[in-house]
XYZ file of C-alpha atoms in Angstrom:
574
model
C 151.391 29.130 152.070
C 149.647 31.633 149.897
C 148.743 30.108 146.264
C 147.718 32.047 143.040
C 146.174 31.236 139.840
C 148.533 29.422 137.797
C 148.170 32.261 135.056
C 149.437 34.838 137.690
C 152.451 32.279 138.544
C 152.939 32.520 134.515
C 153.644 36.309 134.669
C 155.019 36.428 138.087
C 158.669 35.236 136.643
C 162.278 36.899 137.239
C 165.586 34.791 136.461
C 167.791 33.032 139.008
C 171.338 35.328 138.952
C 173.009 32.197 140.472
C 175.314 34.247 142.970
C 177.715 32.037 145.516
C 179.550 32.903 148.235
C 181.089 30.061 149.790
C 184.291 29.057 151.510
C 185.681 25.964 153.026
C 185.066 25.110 156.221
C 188.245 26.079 158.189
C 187.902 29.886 156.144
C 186.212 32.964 156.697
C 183.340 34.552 154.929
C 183.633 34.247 151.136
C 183.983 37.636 150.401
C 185.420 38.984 153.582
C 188.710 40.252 150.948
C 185.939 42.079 148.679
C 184.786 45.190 149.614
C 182.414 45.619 146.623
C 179.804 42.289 146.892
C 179.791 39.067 147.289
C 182.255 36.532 145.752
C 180.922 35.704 142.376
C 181.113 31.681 141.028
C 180.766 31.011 137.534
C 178.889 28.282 138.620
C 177.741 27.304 142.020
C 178.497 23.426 141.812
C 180.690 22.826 138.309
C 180.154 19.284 138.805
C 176.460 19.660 139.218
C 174.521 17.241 136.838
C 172.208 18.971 134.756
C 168.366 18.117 135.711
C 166.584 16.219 132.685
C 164.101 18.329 131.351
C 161.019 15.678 129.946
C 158.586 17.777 128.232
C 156.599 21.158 127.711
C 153.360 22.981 127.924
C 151.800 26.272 126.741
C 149.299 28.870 128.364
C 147.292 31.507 126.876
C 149.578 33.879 125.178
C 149.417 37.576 125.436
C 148.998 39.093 122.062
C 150.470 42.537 121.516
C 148.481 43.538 118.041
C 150.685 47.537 117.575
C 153.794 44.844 117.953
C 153.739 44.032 114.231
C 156.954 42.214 112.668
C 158.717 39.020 113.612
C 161.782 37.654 115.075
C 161.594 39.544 118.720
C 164.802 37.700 119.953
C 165.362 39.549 122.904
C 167.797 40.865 125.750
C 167.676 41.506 129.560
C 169.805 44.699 129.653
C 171.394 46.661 132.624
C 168.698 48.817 132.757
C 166.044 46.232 133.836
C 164.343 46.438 130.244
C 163.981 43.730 127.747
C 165.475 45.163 123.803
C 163.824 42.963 121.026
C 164.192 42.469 117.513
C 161.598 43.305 115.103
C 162.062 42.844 111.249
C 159.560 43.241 108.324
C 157.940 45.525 111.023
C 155.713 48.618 111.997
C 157.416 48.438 115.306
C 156.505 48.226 118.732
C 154.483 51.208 118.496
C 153.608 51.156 115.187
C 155.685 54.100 113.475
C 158.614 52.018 111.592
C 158.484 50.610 108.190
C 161.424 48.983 108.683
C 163.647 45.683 107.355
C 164.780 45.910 111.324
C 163.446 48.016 114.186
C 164.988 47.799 118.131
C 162.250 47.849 120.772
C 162.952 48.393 124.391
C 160.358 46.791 126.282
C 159.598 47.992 129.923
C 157.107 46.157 132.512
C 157.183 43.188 135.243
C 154.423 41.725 133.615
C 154.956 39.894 130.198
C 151.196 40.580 129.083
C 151.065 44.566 129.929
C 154.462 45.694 128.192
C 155.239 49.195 126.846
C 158.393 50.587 124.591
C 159.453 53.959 125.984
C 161.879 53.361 123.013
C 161.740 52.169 119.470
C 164.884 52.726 116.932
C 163.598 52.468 113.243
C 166.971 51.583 112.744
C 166.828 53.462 109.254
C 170.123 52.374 108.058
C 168.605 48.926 107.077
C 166.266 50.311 104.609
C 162.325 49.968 104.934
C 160.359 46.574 104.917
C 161.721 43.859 102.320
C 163.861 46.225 101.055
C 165.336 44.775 98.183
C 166.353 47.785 96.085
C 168.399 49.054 98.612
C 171.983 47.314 97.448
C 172.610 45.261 93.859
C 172.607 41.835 96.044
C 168.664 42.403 95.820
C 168.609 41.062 99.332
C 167.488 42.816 102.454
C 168.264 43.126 105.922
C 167.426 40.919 108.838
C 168.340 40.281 112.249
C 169.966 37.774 113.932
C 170.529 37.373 118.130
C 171.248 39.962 120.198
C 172.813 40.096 123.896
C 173.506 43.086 126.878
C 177.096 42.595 127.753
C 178.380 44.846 130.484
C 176.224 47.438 129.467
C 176.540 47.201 125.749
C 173.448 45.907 122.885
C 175.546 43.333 120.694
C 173.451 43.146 117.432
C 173.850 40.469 114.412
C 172.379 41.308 111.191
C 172.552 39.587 107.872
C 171.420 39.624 103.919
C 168.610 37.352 103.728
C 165.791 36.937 101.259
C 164.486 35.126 98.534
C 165.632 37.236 95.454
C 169.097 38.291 93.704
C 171.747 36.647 95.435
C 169.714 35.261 98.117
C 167.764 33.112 96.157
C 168.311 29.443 96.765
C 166.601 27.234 93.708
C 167.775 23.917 94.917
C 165.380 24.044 98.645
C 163.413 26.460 100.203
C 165.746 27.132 103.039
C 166.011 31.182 102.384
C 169.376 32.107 102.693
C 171.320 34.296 105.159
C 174.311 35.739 104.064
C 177.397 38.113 105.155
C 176.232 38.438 108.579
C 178.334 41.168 110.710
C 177.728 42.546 114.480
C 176.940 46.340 115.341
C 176.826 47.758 118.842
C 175.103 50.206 121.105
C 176.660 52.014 124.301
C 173.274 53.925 125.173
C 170.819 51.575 124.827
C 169.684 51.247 121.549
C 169.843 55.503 120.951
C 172.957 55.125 118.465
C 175.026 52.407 116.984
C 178.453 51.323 115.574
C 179.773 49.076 113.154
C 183.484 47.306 112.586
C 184.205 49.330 109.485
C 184.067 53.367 110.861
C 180.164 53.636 111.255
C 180.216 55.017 115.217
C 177.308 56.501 116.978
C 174.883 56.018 114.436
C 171.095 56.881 115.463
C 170.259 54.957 111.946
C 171.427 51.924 113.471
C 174.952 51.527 111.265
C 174.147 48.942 108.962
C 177.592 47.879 107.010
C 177.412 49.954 103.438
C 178.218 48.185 100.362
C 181.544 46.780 99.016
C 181.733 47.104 95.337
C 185.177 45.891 94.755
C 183.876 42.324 96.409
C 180.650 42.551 95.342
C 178.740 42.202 98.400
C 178.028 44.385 102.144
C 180.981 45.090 104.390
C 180.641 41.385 106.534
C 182.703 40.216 109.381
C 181.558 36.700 108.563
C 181.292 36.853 104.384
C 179.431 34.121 103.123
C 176.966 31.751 104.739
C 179.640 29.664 107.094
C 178.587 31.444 110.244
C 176.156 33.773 108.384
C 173.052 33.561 110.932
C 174.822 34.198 114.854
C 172.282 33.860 117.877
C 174.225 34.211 121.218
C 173.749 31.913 124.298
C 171.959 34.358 127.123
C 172.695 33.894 130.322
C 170.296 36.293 132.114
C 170.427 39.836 132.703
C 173.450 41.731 131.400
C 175.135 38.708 130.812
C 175.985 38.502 134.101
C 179.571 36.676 134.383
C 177.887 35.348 138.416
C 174.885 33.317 136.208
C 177.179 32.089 133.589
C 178.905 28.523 133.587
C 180.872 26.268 130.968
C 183.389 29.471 130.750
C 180.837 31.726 129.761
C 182.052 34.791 132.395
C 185.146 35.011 130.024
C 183.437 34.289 126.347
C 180.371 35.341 124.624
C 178.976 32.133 122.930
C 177.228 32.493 119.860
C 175.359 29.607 117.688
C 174.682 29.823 113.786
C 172.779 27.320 111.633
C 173.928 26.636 107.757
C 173.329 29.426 106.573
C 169.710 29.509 106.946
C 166.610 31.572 108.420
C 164.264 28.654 108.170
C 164.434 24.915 108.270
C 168.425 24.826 108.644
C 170.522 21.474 108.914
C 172.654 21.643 111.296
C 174.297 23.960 114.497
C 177.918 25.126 115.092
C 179.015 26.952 118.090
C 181.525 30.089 118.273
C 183.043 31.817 120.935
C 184.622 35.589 121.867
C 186.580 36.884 124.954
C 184.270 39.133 126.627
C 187.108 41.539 126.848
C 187.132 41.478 122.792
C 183.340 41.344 122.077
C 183.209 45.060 121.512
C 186.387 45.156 118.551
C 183.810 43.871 116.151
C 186.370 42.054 114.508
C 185.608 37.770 113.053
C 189.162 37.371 113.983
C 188.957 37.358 117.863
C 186.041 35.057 116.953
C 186.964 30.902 117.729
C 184.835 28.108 116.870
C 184.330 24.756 118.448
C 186.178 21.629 116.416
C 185.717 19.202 119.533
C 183.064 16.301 119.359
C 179.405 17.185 120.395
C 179.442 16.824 124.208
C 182.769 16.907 124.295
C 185.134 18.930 126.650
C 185.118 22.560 125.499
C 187.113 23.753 128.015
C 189.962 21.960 126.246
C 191.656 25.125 124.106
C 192.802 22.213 121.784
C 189.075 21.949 120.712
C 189.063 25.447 119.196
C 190.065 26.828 116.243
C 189.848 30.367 114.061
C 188.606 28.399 111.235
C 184.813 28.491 110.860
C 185.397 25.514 108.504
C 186.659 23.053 111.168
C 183.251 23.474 113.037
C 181.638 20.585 114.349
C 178.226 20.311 114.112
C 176.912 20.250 117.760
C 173.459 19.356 116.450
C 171.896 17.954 113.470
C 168.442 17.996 112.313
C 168.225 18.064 108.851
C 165.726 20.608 107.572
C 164.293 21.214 111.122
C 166.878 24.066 112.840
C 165.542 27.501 111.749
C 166.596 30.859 113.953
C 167.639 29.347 117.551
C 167.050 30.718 120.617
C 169.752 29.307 124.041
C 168.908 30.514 127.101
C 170.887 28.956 130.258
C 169.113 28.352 133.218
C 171.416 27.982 136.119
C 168.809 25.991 138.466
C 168.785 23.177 136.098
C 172.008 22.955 135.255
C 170.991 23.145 131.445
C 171.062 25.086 128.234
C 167.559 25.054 126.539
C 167.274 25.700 123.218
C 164.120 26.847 121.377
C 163.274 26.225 117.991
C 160.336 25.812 114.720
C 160.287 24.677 111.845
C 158.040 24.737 108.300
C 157.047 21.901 106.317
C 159.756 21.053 104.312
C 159.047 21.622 100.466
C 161.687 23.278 97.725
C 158.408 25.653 97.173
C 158.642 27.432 100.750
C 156.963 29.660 101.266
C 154.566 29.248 98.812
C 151.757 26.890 98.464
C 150.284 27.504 102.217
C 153.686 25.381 103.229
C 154.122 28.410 105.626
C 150.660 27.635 107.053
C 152.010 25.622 109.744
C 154.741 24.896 111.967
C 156.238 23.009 114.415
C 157.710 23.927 118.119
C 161.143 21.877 118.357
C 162.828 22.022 122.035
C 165.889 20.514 123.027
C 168.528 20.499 126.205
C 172.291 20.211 126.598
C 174.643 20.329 129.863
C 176.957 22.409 127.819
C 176.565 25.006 124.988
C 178.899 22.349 122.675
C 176.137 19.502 123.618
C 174.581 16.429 123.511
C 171.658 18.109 122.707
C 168.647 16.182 123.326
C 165.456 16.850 122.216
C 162.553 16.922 124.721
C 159.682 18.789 122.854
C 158.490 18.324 119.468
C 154.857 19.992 119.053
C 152.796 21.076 115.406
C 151.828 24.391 116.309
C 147.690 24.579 116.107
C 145.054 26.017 117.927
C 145.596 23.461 121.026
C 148.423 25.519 121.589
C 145.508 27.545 123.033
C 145.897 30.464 120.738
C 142.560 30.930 120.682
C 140.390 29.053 123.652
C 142.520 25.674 124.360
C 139.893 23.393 122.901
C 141.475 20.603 122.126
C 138.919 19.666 119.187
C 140.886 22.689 117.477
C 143.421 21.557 115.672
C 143.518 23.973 112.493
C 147.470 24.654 112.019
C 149.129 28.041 112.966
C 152.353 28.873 111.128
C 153.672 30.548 114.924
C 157.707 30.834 114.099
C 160.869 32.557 115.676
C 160.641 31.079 118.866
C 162.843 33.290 121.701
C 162.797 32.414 125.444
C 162.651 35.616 127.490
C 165.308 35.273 130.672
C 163.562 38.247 132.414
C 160.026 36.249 133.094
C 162.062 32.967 134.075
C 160.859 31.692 137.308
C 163.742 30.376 139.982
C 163.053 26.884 139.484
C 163.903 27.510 136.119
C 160.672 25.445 134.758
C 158.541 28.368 133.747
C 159.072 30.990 131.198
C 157.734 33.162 128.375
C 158.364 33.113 125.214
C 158.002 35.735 122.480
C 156.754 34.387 119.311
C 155.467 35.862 116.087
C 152.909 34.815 113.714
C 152.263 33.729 109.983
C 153.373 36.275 107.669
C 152.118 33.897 105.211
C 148.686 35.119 106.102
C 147.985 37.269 108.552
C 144.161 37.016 108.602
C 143.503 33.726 108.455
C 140.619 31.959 110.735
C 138.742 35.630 110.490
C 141.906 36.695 112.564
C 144.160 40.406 111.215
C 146.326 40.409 113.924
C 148.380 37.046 113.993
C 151.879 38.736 112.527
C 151.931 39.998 116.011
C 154.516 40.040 118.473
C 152.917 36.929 121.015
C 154.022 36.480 124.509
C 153.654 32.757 125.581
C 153.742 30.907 128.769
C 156.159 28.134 128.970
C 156.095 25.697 131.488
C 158.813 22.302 131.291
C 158.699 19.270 133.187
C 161.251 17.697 135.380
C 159.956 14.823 137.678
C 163.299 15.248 139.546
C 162.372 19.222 140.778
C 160.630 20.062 144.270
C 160.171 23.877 145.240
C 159.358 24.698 148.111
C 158.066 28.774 149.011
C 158.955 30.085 152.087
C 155.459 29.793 153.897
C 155.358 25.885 153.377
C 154.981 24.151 156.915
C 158.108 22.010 155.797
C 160.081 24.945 157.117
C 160.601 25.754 160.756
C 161.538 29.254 161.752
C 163.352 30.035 164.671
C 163.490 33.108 166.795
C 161.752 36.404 164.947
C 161.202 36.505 161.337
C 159.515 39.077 159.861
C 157.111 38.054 156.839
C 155.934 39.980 153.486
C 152.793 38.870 151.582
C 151.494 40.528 148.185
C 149.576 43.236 150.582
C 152.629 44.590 152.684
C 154.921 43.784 149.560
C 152.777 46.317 147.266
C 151.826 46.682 143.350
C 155.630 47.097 142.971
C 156.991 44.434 145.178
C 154.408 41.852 143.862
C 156.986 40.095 140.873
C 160.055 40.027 142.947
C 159.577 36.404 145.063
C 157.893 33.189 144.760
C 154.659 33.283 145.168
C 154.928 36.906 146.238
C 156.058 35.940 149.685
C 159.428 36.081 151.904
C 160.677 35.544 155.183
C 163.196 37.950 156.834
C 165.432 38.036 159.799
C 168.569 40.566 160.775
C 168.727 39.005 164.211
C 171.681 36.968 165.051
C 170.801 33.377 166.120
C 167.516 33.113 164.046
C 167.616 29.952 161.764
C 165.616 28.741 159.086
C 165.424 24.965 158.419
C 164.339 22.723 155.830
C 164.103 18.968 155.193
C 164.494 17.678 152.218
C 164.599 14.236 149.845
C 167.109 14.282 146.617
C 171.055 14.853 146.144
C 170.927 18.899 145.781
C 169.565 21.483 147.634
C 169.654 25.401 146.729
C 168.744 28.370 148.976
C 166.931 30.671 146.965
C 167.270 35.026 148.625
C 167.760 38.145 148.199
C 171.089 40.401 148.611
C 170.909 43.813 149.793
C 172.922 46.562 151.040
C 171.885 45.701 155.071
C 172.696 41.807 154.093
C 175.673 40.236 156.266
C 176.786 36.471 156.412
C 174.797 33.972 156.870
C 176.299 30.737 158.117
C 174.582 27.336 156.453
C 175.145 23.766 157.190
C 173.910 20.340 155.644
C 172.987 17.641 158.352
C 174.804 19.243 160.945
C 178.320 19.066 159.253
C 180.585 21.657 158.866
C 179.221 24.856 158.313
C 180.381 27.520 155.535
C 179.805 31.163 155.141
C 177.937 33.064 153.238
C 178.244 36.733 152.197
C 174.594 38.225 150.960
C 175.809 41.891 150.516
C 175.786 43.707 147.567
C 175.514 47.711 146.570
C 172.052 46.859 145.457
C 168.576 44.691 145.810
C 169.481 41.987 143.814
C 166.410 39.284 144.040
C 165.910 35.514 143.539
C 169.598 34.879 144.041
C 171.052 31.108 144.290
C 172.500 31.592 147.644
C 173.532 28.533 148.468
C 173.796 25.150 146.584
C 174.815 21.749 148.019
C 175.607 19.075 145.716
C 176.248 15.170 145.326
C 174.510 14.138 148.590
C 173.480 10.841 149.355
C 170.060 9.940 147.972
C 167.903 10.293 150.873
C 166.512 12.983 153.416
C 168.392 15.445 154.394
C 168.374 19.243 156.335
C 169.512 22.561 155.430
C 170.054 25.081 158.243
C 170.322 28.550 157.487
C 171.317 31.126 160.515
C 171.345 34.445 160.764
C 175.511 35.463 162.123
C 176.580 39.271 163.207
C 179.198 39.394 161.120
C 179.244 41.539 157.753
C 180.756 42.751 155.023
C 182.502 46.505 156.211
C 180.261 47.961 153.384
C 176.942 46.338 154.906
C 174.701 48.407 156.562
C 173.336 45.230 158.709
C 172.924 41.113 159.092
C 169.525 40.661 157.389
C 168.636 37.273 155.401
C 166.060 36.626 153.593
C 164.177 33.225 152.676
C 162.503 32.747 149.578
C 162.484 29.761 148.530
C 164.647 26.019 148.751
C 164.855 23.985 145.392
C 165.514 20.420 145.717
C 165.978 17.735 143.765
């Protein structure tokens, strides 16, 4: 088994599309009736307990010091880029002066990034710009998600002046949030009131009769969306809890920083793109509760429950799913609470606040909690230095998410309160963070590992025959691959779950896989393209104990395949 340097492991990360194709025993090959790909499952066991997740660590982040701004909540698009936020911010590369800017980021590799693209998004107004509407608030941005194709943006009033000043705390207010779109990638935009292809970025004009912007969601009552990602495109094959029919979307009080409380809301995917509140629902249920009960939904933002509650200690969220573990993770900070904020150096320092759900409506439990200071290793990991860093907007970046689902990036950005502090200009910067969590539960297990037996002829690809391009796609930069019929792969395991971790290709036929010798079921690893670190197979609810997966190659295939190839990468256990 070949091993790397647990940085390189860091940056080596692409997100499990959890892809199924599985029929019962007595049937044929799950997508024998589809001529397009395999049979897509919205999840590959939906009564698969979600794996407790028991704690976090950090690596060295990557500091990107022309990425000036903050926010960078992020996207996995179509188009194999990452599209990030950017407010109070120079841009990407440096040639905004904007209240919001759109950067497409391109790259494998988390710390060596460039943005072929940057939108200005002009329509905003330039940075803190206050003078730009008689609310004497200015534009900010909220989440934003690639559904089939299309950049889903939410923007908002927030500030600290004219009608966005708040007296009573030092939550600063978001108001009168709404949600624009882009067809093309960022190039042009559209809003819900007549704004369409608009390079400026469309941001809703003023409303003079009411007083306030053009808002799909007026006042504060769902006034700060950030939408649940579940990998690349939105994918409706890596979704689960319904999410390949709705776009889920979270919102705080009414607050950028140091919020109360979440509620959830929910759109058809089929409506997403009407930019209208009304095909909007929002979950009334209790917090863990059964949202797939319709009865638990309602149109009125009002009726919300409050699927978590943290007073003073929910700023901007980040949800990413992660369909190895079963789980939602949610990323968080928080300031030190003070009616003052941000003033008096209480934006000095912050805190990292993580938590986990089995479904986007909850229980969310927290499993991280962590004062942001130089142990974070922002500067050289010694743990003697423990100076605070105000490090805020924390967003989990599905593209660098390894298949075990325990290792990410994160983008973060850094203390607008003072950007030079500890002899250091560059810390309201966009940062790129390693992430790893902790399960005790997890086993992975590459393809090279002895605990595999292999027979008939495989072929194998290390880093050398895999090449500078090839080098990101598999665990530890490694796979085993076999088109000949016969060939089997098998592994033995301890836990309740297994999952066979591959690729799908256009050459990629069925693959027949059994558990223990029982009944076998097909699988269908076809698709149009090279799809990578696909879920393949997942067994469920099997007796604690040891236990064997056998994977073998079959000469049947889908009529579109070119071949029978299957590919190992990887087995997760647990």
């Amino acid at each position: 088994m070949r091993s790397r340097s647990l940085l390189s492991v860091f940056i080596s990360l692409l997100t499990v599309l959890t892809v199924l194709a599985i029929t019962a025993s007595s049937g044929g090959p799950a997508s024998a009736a589809r001529s397009s790909g395999p049979a897509l499952a919205a999840r590959s066991s939906p009564g698969a307990a979600s794996l407790p997740v028991t704690g976090g660590t950090f690596g060295v982040p990557a500091r990107y010091t022309r990425g000036k701004g903050d926010t960078f909540f992020n996207t996995w698009a179509a188009d194999g880029n990452i599209y990030a936020t950017s407010d109070d911010t120079s841009g990407f590369n440096g040639t905004c002066n904007s209240d919001i800017a759109i950067n497409e980021l391109a790259g494998n590799d988390p710390t060596q990034l460039t943005a072929p693209f940057v939108n200005c998004m002009t329509s905003f107004g330039y940075k803190a710009d206050v003078a730009q509407m008689p609310d004497r608030c200015s534009w900010k941005s909220g989440g934003i998600i690639s559904v089939s194709g299309t950049l889903y943006l939410a923007v908002s009033r927030q500030g600290w002046t004219g009608a966005c000043k708040n007296e009573s705390n030092g939550e600063q207010p978001s108001l009168n949030a709404s949600i624009v779109k882009s067809t093309n990638g960022g190039r042009t935009w559209s809003n819900g009131f007549g704004i369409t292809a608009n390079a400026g970025g469309a941001a809703p004009r003023w409303n003079a009769s009411r007083g306030r912007v053009q808002a799909m969601f007026p006042g504060q009552a769902f006034s700060a969306p950030f939408f649940i990602n579940y990998g690349q495109n939105d994918n409706p094959a890596s979704t689960a809890d319904g999410g390949n029919q709705y776009v889920y979307a979270v919102s705080n009080d009414g607050y950028a920083y140091d919020g109360n409380y979440l509620i959830l809301g929910r759109v058809l995917r089929s409506k997403i793109g009407n930019l209208n509140a009304a095909d909007w629902q929002f979950y009334t249920g209790p917090p863990g509760g059964d949202g797939s009960n319709p009865a638990d939904w309602s149109a009125h933002v009002s009726a919300a429950t409050h699927i978590l509650t943290a007073p003073h200690q929910i700023s901007q969220p980040d949800i990413q799913y992660y369909p190895a573990l079963h789980s939602y993770i949610l990323t968080s900070s928080y300031f030190p609470f003070t009616p003052a904020w941000p003033s008096g150096r209480s934006a000095h320092s912050s805190t990292f606040s993580f938590y986990e759900a089995p479904h986007p409506w909850g229980p969310w439990t927290q499993f991280l909690s962590k004062p942001v200071t130089m142990t974070v290793c922002y500067i050289d990991c010694q743990a003697e230095n423990t100076m605070p860093l105000g490090l805020y907007d924390v967003a989990q970046v599905s593209k660098f998410a390894r298949i075990d689902g325990l290792s990410d990036t994160i983008f973060i950005s850094g203390d607008f309160a003072d950007p030079a502090r500890y002899g250091d200009p560059q810390l309201y910067a966009l940062h790129a963070l390693p992430l790893t969590l902790s399960s005790s539960l997890y086993q992975v297990t590459d393809d090279f590992s002895p605990a595999i037996t292999y027979q008939g002829s495989w072929s194998t690809s290390s880093p050398e025959q895999l090449g500078t391009g090839g080098q990101a796609d598999y665990l530890d930069e490694t796979l085993h691959s076999s088109g000949t019929p016969g060939n089997s792969a098998r592994f033995t395991f301890t836990g309740t779950s297994i999952q066979w971790i591959g690729s799908t290709n256009r050459d990629h036929g069925y693959a027949r896989v059994s558990v223990d010798g029982g009944a076998p079921v097909t699988v269908d690893t076809y698709s149009p393209q090279w799809d990578k670190q696909r879920v393949l197979f997942e067994k469920d609810g099997l007796t604690p104990g040891t236990h064997t997966v056998t994977i073998t190659v079959t000469s049947g295939k889908n009529a579109a395949s070119s071949g029978t190839h299957q590919d190992i990468d990887a087995f997760v256990a647990w």
